[in-house]
mmCIF file of C-alpha atoms in Angstrom:
data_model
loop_
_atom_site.group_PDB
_atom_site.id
_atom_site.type_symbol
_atom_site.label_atom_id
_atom_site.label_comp_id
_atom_site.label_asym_id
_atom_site.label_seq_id
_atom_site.Cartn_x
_atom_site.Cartn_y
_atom_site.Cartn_z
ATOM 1 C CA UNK Z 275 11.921 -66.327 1.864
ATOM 2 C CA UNK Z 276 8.654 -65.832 4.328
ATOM 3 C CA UNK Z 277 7.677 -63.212 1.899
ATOM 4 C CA UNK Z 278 7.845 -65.451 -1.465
ATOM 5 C CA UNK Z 279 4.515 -66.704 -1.054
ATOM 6 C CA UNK Z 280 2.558 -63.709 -0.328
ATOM 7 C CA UNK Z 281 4.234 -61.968 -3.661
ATOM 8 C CA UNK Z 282 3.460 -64.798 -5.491
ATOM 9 C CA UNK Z 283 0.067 -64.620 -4.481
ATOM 10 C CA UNK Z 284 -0.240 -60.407 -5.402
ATOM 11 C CA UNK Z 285 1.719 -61.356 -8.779
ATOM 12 C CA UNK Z 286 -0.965 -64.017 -9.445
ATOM 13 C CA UNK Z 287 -4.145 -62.093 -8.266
ATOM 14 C CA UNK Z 288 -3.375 -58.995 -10.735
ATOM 15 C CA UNK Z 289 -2.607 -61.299 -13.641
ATOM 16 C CA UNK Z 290 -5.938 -63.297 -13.557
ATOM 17 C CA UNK Z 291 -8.063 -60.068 -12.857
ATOM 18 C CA UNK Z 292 -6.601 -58.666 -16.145
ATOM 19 C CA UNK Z 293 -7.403 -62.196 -17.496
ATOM 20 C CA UNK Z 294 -11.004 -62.071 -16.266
ATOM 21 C CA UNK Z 295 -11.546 -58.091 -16.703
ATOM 22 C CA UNK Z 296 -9.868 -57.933 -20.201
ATOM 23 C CA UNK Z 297 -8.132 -54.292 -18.420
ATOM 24 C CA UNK Z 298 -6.552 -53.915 -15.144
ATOM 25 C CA UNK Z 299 -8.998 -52.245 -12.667
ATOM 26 C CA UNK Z 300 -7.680 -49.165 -10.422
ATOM 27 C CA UNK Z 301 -8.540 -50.882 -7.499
ATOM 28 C CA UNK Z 302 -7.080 -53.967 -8.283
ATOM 29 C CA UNK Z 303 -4.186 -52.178 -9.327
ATOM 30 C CA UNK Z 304 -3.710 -50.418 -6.223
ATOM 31 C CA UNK Z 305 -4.383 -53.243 -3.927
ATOM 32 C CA UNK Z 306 -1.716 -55.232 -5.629
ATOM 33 C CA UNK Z 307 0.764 -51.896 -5.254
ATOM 34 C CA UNK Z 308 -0.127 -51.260 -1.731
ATOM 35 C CA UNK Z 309 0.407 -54.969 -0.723
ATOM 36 C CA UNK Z 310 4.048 -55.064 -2.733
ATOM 37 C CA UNK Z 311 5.046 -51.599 -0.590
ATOM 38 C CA UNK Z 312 4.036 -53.539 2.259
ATOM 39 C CA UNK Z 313 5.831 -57.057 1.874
ATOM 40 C CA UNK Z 314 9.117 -54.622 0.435
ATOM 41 C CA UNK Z 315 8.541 -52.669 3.534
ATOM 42 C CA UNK Z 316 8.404 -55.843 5.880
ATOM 43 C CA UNK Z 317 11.623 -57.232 3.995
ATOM 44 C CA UNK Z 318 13.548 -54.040 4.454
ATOM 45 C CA UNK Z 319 12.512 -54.119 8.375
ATOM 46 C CA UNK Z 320 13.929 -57.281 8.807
ATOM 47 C CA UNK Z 321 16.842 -56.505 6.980
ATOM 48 C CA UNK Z 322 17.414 -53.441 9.447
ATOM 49 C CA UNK Z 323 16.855 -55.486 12.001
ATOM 50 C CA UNK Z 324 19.435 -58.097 11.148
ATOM 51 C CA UNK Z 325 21.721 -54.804 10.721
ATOM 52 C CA UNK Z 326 21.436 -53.004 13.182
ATOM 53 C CA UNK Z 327 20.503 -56.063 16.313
ATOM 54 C CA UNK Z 328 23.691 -57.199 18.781
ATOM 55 C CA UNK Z 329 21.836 -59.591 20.657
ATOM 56 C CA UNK Z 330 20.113 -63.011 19.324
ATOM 57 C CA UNK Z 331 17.195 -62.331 21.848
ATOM 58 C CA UNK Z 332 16.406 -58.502 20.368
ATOM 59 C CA UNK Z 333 16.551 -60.004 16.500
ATOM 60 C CA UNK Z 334 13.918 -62.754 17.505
ATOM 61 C CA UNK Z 335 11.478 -60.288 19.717
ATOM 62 C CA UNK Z 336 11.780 -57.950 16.791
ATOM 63 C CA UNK Z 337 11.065 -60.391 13.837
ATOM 64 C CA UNK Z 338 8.356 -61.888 15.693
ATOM 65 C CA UNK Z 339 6.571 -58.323 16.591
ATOM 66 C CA UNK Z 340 6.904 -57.667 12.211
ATOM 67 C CA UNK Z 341 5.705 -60.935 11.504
ATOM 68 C CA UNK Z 342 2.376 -60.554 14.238
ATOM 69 C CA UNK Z 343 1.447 -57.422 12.605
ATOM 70 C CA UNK Z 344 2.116 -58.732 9.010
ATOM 71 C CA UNK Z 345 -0.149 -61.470 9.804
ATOM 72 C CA UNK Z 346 -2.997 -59.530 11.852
ATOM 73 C CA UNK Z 347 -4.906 -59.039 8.228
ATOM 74 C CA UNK Z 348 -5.340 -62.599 7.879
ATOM 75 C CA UNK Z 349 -5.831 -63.595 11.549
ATOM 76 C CA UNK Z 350 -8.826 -61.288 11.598
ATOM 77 C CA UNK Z 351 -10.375 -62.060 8.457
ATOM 78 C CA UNK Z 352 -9.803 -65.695 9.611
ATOM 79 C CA UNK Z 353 -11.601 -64.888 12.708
ATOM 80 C CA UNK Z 354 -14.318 -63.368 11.023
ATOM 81 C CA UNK Z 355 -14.866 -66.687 8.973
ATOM 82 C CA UNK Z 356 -15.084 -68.960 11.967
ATOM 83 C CA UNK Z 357 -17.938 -66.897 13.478
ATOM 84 C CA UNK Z 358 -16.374 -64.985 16.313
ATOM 85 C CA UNK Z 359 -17.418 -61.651 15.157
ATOM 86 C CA UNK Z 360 -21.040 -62.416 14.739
ATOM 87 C CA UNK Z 361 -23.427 -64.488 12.252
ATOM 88 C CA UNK Z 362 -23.880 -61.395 9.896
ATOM 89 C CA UNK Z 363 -19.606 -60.888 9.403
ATOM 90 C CA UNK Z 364 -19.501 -64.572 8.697
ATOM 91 C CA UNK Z 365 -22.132 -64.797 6.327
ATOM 92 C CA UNK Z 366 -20.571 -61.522 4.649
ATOM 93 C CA UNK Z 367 -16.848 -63.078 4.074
ATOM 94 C CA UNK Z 368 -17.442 -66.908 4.027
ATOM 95 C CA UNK Z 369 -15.478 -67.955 0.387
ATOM 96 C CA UNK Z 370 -17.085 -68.502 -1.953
ATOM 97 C CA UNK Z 371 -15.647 -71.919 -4.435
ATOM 98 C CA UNK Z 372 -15.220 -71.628 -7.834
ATOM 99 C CA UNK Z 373 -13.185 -72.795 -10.829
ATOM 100 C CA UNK Z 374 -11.850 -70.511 -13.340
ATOM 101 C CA UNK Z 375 -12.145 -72.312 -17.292
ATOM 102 C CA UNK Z 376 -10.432 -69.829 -19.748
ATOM 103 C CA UNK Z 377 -11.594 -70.298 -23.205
ATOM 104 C CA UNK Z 378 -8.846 -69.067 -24.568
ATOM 105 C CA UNK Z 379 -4.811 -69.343 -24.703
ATOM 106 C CA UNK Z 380 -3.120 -67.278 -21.923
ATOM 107 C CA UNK Z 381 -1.363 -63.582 -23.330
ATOM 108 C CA UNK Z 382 1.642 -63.692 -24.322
ATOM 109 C CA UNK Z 383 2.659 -61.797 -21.084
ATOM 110 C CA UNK Z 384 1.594 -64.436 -18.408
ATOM 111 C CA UNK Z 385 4.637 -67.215 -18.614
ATOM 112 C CA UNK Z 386 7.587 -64.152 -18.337
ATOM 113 C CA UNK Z 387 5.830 -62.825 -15.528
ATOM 114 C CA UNK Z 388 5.403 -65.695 -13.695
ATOM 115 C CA UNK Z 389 9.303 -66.723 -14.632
ATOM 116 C CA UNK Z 390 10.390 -63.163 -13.969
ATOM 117 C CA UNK Z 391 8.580 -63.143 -10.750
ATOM 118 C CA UNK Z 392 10.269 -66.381 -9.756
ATOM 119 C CA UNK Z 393 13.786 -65.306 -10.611
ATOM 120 C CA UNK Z 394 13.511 -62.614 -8.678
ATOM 121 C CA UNK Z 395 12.710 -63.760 -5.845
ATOM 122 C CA UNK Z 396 14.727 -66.739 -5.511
ATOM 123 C CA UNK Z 397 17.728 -64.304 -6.913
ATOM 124 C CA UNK Z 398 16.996 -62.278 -3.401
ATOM 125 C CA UNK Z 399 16.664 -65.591 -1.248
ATOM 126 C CA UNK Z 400 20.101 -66.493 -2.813
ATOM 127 C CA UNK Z 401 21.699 -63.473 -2.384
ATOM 128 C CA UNK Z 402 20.465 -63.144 0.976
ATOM 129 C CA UNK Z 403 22.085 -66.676 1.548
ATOM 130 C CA UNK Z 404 25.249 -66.039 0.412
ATOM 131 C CA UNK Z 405 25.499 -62.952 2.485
ATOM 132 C CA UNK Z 406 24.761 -64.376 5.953
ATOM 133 C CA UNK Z 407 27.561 -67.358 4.566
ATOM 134 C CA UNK Z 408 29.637 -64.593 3.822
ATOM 135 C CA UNK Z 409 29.662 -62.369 6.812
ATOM 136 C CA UNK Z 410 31.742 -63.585 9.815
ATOM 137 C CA UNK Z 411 30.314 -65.325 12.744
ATOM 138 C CA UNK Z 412 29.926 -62.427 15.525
ATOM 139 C CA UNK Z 413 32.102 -63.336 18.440
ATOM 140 C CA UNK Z 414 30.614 -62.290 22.203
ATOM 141 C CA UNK Z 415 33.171 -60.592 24.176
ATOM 142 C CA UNK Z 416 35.079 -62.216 27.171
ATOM 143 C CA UNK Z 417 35.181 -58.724 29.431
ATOM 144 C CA UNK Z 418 31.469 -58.403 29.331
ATOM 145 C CA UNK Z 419 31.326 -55.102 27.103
ATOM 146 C CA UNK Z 420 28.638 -55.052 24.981
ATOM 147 C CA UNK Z 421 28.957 -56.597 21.472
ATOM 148 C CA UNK Z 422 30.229 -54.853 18.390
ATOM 149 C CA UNK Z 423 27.859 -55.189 15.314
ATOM 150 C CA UNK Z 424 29.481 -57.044 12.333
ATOM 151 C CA UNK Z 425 27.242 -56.159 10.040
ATOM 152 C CA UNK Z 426 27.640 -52.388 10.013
ATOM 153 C CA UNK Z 427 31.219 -53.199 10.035
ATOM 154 C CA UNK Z 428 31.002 -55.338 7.187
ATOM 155 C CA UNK Z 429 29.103 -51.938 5.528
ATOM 156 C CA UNK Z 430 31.971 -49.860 6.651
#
């Protein structure tokens, strides 16, 4: 559900640089690829962790070491905004604010994507859901032996 945003924002930067560029640039292109690898990649890490994790405290230290070095991109670019690297850096990737006017009607393609886009993703959050209702509660054991997984039972 973390991830939803930062798709939506990939989905949305390709379609208005096709809008604006009348073509799809390669390096737009393969910025948008290499960023959906990487939040598919995060996704599936979490997933394994949730899978493979007996112990509340190793599922929370794991998703919060994926989620610091998701989030490093932005933290340094962020720090490069407020002036911690250096005048010159800041100068270099201070925003710039601007409003896009199309003249024209949006393609054809632009509502299914967005709609397509959103089903998706809300079709994984929901599945997601009704798999953690689904699975049994994981019950610590009285004689101190370590934990049995659930979920790779419930694969099994």
């Amino acid at each position: 559900a973390l991830m939803a945003g930062r798709i939506m924002d990939t989905v949305n930067f390709l379609m208005v640089e096709v809008l604006i560029e009348k073509g799809t640039s390669i390096e737009a292109l393969f910025f948008a690829v290499f960023r959906l690898v990487e939040i598919v990649m995060i996704i599936f890490c979490n997933l394994a962790i949730f899978i493979t994790s007996k112990t509340p405290d190793g599922v929370w230290l794991s998703i919060t070491a994926i989620t610091f070095v998701a989030d490093l991109p932005e933290s340094v670019v962020a720090m490069g905004k407020s002036g911690v690297l250096g005048h010159h850096i800041c100068k270099q990737i201070t925003e710039m604010q601007f409003t896009i006017c199309l003249g024209a009607e949006y393609p054809w393609w632009f509502k299914p994507v967005r709609y397509i886009t959103h089903m998706i993703m809300f079709g994984t959050i929901g599945a997601g859901a009704c798999y953690a209702f689904i699975v049994p509660m994981q019950i610590c054991p009285e004689d101190f032996e370590k934990p049995h997984n659930i979920f790779l039972e419930w694969f099994q």
